[in-house]
Structures are given as C-alpha cells and as structure tokens.
Amino acid sequence: MVKNPFISVIPQEEKEKNCGSVEFQVFSFTNKIRRLSSHLELHKRDFLSQRGLRRILGKRQQLLNYLSKKNRVRYKKLIGQLDIRESKTR
C-alpha cells in the first residue's frame, strides 16, 4: 500500500477528528486519481478503471465546487496545496 504524502500535511489530531471534512475527502480523492492515472499509463485499455477515474474526478469536482461557494479562502489554499487546476466553470 502506498502511503498518501498529502495526508501527512494534516496534523494527526486534526486527521482523527476531521476525516469527514471536505479537505480530507479531496485529499483522498486526489491520491486515488494519481494512483489510477499512473495505472492507466501502463494499462491503456483498462476501461473499467477509466470509468472509475471519471467517477472519482466528478466527485472531487463536486466537492471543490461546494467548497468554492462556501469558503473561497479554504478553496484557494486547498488548490495550492494539491497543485491542481481551478475549475473553469464559474
């Protein structure tokens, strides 16, 4: 099992009480997306993994849209930490 390098950014006590927070969920989805992307580079015809990747991307995008509407500062901070692009639809 690969250790998630992004979760180590969050302190341990916050991780235990906030594992349902939007930031933590986006961290875990980003980790899954990166693992699936590297898998699909090797296995280009794995269509079920491609479908799973699209579903996870959609879920992460929904969470990011929610966060951008509720708290723009937290959204910008999260985007910067994860080094992902901002949503085009605004």
XYZ file of C-alpha atoms in Angstrom:
90
model
C 0.000 0.000 0.000
C 1.329 3.395 -0.958
C 1.390 5.996 1.814
C -0.505 9.161 0.983
C 2.000 12.032 1.035
C -0.779 14.645 1.139
C -2.339 13.365 4.349
C 0.927 13.985 6.156
C 0.274 17.719 5.606
C -2.636 17.472 8.056
C -1.646 17.144 11.747
C -2.530 13.793 13.346
C -5.059 15.154 15.863
C -6.922 17.051 13.117
C -6.885 13.975 10.907
C -8.673 11.913 13.563
C -11.451 14.419 14.218
C -11.854 15.863 10.695
C -11.611 12.823 8.439
C -15.052 13.710 7.033
C -14.088 17.261 6.147
C -14.152 18.448 2.570
C -10.392 18.980 2.532
C -9.658 15.439 3.714
C -12.054 13.953 1.162
C -10.465 15.964 -1.651
C -7.007 14.829 -0.431
C -8.040 11.180 -0.572
C -9.747 11.550 -3.972
C -6.624 13.256 -5.356
C -4.487 10.380 -4.106
C -6.794 7.858 -5.786
C -6.777 9.891 -9.008
C -2.988 9.967 -9.125
C -2.731 6.228 -8.488
C -5.314 5.435 -11.171
C -3.615 7.777 -13.645
C -0.300 6.001 -13.220
C -2.089 2.650 -13.574
C -3.754 3.771 -16.792
C -0.424 4.853 -18.271
C 0.608 1.192 -18.157
C -2.799 -0.322 -18.989
C -4.347 1.910 -21.631
C -7.247 -0.423 -22.393
C -8.475 -0.883 -18.834
C -11.866 0.672 -19.442
C -13.316 -0.123 -16.017
C -10.501 1.780 -14.357
C -11.125 4.660 -16.767
C -14.759 4.703 -15.689
C -13.752 4.661 -12.034
C -11.350 7.533 -12.647
C -14.103 9.600 -14.272
C -16.423 8.943 -11.320
C -13.786 9.967 -8.772
C -12.985 13.093 -10.812
C -16.669 14.003 -10.773
C -16.961 13.517 -7.024
C -13.863 15.612 -6.393
C -15.176 18.345 -8.685
C -18.489 18.428 -6.806
C -16.670 18.809 -3.502
C -14.437 21.547 -4.898
C -17.448 23.418 -6.281
C -19.146 23.196 -2.890
C -16.041 24.456 -1.114
C -15.542 27.336 -3.554
C -19.104 28.513 -2.925
C -18.914 28.167 0.870
C -15.397 29.362 1.646
C -13.245 30.767 -1.128
C -10.147 31.147 1.077
C -10.106 27.454 2.075
C -10.699 26.540 -1.573
C -7.717 28.571 -2.797
C -5.498 27.142 -0.043
C -6.506 23.568 -0.915
C -5.960 24.110 -4.644
C -2.486 25.477 -3.883
C -1.544 22.586 -1.587
C -2.667 19.893 -4.011
C -1.308 21.648 -7.097
C -4.491 21.109 -9.105
C -6.143 23.467 -11.557
C -9.047 25.680 -10.702
C -12.441 24.868 -12.158
C -13.249 26.539 -15.480
C -16.963 26.939 -14.784
C -17.626 29.906 -12.530
